[in-house]
Short mmCIF file of C-alpha atoms in Angstrom, two decimals:
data_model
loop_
_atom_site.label_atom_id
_atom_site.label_comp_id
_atom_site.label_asym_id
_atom_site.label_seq_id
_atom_site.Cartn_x
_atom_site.Cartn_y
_atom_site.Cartn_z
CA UNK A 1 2.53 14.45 -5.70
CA UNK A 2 5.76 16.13 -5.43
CA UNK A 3 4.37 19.44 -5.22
CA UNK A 4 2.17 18.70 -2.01
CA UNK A 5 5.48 16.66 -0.46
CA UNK A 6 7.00 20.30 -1.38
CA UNK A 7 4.17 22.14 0.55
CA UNK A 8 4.26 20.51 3.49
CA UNK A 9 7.85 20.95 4.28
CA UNK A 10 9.52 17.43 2.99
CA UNK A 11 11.65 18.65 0.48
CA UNK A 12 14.77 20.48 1.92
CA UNK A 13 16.82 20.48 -1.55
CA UNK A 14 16.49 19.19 -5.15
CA UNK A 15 18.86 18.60 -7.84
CA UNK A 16 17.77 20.75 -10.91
CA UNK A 17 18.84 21.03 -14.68
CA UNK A 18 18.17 24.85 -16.72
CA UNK A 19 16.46 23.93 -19.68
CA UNK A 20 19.32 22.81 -22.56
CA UNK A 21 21.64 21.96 -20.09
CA UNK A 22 23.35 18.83 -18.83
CA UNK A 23 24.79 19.97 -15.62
CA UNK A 24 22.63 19.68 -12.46
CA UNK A 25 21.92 22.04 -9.95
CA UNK A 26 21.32 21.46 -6.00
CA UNK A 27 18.57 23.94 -4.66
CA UNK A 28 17.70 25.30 -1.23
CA UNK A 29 14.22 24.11 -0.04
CA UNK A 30 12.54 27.50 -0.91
CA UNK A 31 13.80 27.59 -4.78
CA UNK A 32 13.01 23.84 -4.54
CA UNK A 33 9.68 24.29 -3.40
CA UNK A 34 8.26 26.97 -5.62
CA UNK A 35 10.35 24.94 -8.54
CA UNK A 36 8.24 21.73 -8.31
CA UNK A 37 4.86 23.74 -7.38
CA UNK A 38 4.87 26.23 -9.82
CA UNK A 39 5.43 23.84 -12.49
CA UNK A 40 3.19 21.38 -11.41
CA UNK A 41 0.22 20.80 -14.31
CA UNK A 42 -3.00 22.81 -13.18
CA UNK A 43 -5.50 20.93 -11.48
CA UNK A 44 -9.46 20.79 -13.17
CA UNK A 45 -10.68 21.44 -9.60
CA UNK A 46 -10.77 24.96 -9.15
CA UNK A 47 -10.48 25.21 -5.13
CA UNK A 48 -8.12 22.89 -5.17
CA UNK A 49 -6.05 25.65 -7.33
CA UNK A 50 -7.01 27.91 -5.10
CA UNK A 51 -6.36 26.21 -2.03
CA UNK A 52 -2.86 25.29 -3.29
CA UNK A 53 -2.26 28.87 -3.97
CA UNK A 54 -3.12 30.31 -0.24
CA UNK A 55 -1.08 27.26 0.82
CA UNK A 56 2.15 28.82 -1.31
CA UNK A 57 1.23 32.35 -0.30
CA UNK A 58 1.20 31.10 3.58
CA UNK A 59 4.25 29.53 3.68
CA UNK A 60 6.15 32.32 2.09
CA UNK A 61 4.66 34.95 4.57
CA UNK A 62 5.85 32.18 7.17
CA UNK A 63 9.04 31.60 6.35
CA UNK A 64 10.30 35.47 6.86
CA UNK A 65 8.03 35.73 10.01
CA UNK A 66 10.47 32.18 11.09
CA UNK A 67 13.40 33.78 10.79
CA UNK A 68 12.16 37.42 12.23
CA UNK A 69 10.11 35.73 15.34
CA UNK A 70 10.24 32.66 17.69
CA UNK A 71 6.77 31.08 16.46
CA UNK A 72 5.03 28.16 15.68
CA UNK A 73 5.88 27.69 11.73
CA UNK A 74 3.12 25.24 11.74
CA UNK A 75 0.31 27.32 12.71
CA UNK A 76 1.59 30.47 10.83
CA UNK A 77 1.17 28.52 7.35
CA UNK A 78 -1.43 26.08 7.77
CA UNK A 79 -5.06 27.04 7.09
CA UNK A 80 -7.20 26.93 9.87
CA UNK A 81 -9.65 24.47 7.91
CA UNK A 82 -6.91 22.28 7.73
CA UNK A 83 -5.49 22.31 11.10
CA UNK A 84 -9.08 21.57 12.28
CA UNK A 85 -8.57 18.15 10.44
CA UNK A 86 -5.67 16.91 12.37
CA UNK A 87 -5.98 15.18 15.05
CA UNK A 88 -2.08 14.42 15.93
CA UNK A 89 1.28 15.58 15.12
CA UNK A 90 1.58 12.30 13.85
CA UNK A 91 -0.95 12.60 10.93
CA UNK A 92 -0.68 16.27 10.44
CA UNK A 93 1.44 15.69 6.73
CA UNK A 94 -1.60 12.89 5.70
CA UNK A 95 -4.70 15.13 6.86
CA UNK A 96 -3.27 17.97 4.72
CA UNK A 97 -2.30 16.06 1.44
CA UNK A 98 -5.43 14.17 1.58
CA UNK A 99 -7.58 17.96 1.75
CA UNK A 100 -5.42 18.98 -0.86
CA UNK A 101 -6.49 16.09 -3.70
CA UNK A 102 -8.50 17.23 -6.38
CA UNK A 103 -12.39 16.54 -5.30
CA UNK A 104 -12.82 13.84 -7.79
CA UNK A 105 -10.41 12.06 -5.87
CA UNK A 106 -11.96 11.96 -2.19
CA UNK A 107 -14.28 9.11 -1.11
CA UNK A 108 -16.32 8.98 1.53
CA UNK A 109 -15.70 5.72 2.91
CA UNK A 110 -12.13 5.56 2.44
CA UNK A 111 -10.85 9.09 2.03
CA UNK A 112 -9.35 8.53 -1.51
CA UNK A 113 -11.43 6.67 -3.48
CA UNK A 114 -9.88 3.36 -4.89
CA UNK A 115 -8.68 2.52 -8.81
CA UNK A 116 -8.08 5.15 -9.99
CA UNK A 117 -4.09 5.64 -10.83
CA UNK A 118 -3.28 9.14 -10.63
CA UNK A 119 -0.16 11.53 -10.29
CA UNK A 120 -1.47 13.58 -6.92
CA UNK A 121 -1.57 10.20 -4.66
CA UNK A 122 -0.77 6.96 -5.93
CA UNK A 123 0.03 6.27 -9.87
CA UNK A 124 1.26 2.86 -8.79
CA UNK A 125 4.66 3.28 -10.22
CA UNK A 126 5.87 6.39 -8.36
CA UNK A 127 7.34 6.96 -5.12
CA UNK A 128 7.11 2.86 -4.43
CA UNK A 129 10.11 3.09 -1.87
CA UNK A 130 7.59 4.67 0.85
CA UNK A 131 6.71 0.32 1.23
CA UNK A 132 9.37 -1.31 -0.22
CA UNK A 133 12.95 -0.46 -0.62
CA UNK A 134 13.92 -3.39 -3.33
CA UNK A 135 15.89 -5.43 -0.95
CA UNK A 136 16.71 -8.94 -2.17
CA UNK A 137 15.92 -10.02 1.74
CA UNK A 138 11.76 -10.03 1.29
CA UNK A 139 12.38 -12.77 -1.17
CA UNK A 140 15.35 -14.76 -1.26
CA UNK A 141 16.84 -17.24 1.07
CA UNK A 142 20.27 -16.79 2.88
CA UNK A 143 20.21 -20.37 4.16
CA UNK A 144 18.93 -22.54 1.58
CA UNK A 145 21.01 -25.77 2.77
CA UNK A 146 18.13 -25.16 6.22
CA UNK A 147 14.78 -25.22 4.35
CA UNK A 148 11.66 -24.14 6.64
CA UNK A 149 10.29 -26.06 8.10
CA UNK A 150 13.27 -27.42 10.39
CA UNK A 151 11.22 -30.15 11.84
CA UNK A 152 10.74 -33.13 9.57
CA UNK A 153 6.90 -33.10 11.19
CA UNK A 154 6.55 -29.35 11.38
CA UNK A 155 4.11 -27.84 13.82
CA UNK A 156 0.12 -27.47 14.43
CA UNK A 157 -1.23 -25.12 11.93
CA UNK A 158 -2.68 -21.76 13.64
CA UNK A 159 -5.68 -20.19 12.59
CA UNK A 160 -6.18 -16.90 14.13
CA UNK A 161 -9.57 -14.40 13.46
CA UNK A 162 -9.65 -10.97 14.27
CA UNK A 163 -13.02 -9.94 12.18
CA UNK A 164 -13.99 -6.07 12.33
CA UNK A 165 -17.04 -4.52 13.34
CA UNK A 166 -19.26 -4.36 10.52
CA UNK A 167 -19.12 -0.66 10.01
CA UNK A 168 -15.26 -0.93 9.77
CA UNK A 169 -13.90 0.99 6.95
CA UNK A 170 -9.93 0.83 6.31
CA UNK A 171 -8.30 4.09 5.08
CA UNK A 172 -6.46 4.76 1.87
CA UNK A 173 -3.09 6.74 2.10
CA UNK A 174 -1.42 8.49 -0.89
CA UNK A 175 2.07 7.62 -1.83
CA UNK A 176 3.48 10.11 0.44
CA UNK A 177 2.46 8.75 3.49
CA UNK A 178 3.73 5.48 5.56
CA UNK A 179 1.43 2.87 6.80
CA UNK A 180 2.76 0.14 9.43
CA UNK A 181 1.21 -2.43 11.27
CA UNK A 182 0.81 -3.57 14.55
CA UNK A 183 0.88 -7.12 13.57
CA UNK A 184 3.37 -9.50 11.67
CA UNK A 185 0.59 -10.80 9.29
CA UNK A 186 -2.50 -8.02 9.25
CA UNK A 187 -5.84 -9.11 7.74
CA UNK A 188 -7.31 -6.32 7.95
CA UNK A 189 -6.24 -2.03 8.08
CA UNK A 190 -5.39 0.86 6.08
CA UNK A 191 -3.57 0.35 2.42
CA UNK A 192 -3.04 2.10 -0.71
CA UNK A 193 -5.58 3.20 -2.87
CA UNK A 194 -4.44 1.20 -6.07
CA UNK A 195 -4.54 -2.85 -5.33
CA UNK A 196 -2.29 -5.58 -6.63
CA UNK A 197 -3.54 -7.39 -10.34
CA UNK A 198 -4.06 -10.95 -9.20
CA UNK A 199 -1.44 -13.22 -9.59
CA UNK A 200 2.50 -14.17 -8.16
CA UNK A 201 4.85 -11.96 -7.53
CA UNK A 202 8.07 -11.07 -6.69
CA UNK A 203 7.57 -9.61 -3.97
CA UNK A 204 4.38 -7.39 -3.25
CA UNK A 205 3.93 -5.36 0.04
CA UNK A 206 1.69 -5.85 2.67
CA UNK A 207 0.38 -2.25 2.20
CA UNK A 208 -1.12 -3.32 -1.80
CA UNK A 209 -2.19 -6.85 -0.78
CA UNK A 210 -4.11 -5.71 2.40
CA UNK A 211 -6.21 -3.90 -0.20
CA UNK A 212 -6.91 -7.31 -2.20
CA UNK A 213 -7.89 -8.67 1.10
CA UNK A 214 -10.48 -6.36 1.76
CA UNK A 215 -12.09 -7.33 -1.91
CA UNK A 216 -12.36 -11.25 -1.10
CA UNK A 217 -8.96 -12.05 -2.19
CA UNK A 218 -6.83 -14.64 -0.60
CA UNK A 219 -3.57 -13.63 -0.34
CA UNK A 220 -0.85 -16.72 0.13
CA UNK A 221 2.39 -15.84 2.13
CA UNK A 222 5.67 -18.09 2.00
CA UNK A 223 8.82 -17.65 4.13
CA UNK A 224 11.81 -17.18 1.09
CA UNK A 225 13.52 -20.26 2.74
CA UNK A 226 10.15 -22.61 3.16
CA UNK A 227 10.22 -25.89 1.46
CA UNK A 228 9.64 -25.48 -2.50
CA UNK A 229 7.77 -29.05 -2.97
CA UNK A 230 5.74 -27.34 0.27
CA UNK A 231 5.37 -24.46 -1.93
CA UNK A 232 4.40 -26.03 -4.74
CA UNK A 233 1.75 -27.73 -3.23
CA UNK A 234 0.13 -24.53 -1.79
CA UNK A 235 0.24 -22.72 -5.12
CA UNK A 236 -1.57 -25.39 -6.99
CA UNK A 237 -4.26 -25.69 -4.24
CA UNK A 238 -4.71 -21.71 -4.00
CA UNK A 239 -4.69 -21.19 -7.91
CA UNK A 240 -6.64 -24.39 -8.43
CA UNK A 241 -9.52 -22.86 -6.08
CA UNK A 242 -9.97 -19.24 -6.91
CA UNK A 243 -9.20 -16.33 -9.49
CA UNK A 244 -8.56 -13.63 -7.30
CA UNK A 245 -5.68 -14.56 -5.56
CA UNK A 246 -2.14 -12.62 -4.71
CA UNK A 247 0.91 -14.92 -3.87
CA UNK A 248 4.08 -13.17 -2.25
CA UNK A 249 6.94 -14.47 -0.49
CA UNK A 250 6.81 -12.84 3.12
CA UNK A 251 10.29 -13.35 5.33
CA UNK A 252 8.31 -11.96 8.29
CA UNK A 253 6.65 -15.48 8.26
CA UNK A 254 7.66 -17.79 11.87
CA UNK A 255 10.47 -20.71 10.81
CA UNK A 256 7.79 -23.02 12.48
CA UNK A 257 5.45 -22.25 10.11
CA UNK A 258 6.59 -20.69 6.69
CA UNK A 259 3.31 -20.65 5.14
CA UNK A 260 0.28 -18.71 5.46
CA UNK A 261 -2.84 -18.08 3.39
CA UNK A 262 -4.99 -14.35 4.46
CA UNK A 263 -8.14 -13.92 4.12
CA UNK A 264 -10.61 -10.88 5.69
CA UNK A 265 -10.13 -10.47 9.46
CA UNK A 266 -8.32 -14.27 9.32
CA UNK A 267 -4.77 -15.99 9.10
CA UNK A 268 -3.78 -19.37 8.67
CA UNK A 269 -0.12 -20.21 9.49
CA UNK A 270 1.28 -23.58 8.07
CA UNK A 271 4.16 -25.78 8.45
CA UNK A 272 2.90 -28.76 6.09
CA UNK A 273 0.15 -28.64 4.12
CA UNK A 274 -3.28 -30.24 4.55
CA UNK A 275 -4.97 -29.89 1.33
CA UNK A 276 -8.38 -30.55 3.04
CA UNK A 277 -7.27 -27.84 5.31
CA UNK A 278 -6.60 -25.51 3.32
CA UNK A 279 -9.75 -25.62 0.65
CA UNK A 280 -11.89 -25.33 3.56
CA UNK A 281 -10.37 -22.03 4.28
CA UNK A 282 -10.81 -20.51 1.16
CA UNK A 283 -14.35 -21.81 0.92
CA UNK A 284 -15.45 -20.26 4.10
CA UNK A 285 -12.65 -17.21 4.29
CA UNK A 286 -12.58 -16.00 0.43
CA UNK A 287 -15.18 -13.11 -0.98
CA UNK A 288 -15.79 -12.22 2.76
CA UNK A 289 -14.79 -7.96 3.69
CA UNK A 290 -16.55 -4.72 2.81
CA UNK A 291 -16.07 -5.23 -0.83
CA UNK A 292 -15.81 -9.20 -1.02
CA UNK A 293 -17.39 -9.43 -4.06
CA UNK A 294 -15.79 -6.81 -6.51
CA UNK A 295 -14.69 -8.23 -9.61
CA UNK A 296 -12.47 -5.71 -10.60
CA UNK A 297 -9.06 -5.85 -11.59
CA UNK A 298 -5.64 -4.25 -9.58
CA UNK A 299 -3.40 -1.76 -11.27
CA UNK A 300 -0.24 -2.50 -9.38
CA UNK A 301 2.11 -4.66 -11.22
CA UNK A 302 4.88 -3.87 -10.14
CA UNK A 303 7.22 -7.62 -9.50
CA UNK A 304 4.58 -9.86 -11.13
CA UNK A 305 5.76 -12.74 -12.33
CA UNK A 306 2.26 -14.94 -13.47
CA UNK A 307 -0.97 -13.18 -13.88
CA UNK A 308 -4.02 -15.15 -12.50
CA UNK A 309 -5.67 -17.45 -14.69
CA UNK A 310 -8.96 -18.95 -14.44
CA UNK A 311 -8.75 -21.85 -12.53
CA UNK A 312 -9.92 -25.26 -15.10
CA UNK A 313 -13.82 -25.66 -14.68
CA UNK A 314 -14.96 -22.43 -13.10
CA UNK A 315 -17.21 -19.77 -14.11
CA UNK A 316 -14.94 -17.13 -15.58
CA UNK A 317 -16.68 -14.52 -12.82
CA UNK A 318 -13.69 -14.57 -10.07
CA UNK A 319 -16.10 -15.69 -7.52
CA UNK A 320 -16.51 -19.12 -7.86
CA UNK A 321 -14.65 -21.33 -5.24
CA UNK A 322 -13.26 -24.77 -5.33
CA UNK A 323 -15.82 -27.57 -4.50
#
């Protein structure tokens, strides 16, 4: 994955040690470049190697005609076949790393096809600060002697659908690329390729759960500060009802209501809990989305705290629902 950052102009400098050696090194972009992509393990795809190589060619010939003429860098290096594939300046780096993966890697639905960890796009380990950069803020509360709710009788709950068109597909972006929302809580859009293993977490972001949304999953969101007994009380309902479920503290989450349970193309925003409520939710929101159904487990594991268990008395298939 380095290598393609490397290609497409990201890395300006990069600390490196000589073989035997202790003491570090900081290289300009150009050493840096042909440092990370000329070691880089060869790909199995063979015009992906060669692709890769007219890419490195390019941008060598491009640099020296930079510095000898006033040009567009962009159009001296990039392939033709490539620049035919973006459609903005805003997804020019994504378009290109995405024709770049290996051909066993591409899907037609998604772009990138999904579960399968690997080191070009998303190994669910590396590069993990493109979504999350560790701070304590996504799950801890700075006010704990205020717990959320602040009214002692809360407010409505909201539910709120946004279903997509049938023929809606969401996206999958490689590690290298960022992915934001135009909502608070999304229920539906792009994500990584690699989805969460169901369970609690830490912390998980939005970009992995969306993906365990779009397989059936209900994901259940809690403001750090919300109630605990309120907490609590959601957690047994949600594991009680369903295997595939991802639970996540969420500070985005409205101090009115500090809970929320996702579903496909649906969001239900709490301040108390209404047990009756919420099981009627999951039984008519879970296993719903283009791939409501799949069984299969998440690699991402990153923050998990308690794997999903089968809840007592169901079918040990992940799709059967509380009664």
């Amino acid at each position: 994955l380095l290598a393609l950052v490397a290609l497409v102009g990201r890395v300006a400098s990069k600390l490196v040690f000589p073989p035997g050696s202790d003491i570090g090194y900081i290289v300009p972009d150009a050493a840096a470049e042909l440092e990370i992509s000329e070691a880089m393990e060869p790909a199995t795809d063979p015009q992906y190697n060669s692709l890769l190589q007219q890419l490195r060619i390019n941008r060598r010939t491009a640099r020296e005609e930079r510095h000898q003429n006033a040009v567009d860098y962009e159009q001296l290096w990039l392939p033709h076949q490539l620049r035919d594939l973006v459609a903005t300046p805003d997804n020019t780096n994504s378009a290109i790393n995405s024709a770049l993966l290996p051909s066993s890697l591409h899907d037609e639905k998604h772009g990138v096809v999904m579960g399968v960890a690997n080191k070009y796009c998303d190994d669910a380990k590396s590069n993990l600060l493109m979504d999350w950069d560790y701070s304590p803020a996504n799950y801890t509360c700075y006010t704990p002697r205020y717990s959320l709710p602040l009214s002692p009788d809360g407010a409505p709950s909201t539910l709120t659908c946004n279903t997509p068109p049938s023929d809606y597909m969401p996206q999958h972006y490689c590690m290298d690329t960022p992915i934001t929302y135009s909502s608070a809580i999304p229920s539906h859009g792009d994500h990584r390729p690699l989805w969460p293993q169901f369970g609690e977490y830490k912390f998980v972001p939005v970009q992995r759960w969306l993906h365990s949304v779009e397989h059936g999953s209900i994901v259940m969101l809690y403001h750090p500060c919300a109630r605990p007994a309120l907490v609590d009380e959601l957690r047994t309902l949600v594991t009680g009802c369903l295997y595939k479920h991802v639970i996540t503290p969420y500070s985005p989450l409205s101090h009115r209501r500090p809970l929320a349970l996702v579903a496909w193309g649906c969001v239900l925003e709490m301040a108390t809990v209404d047990p009756q409520e919420v099981v009627s939710f999951i039984q008519q929101k879970a296993l719903q989305g283009p791939e409501g159904k799949l069984r299969k487990q998440g690699l991402f594991t990153e923050g998990l705290v308690r794997p999903s268990i089968v809840p007592e008395g169901k079918l040990d298939d992940g799709l059967t629902l509380c009664t």
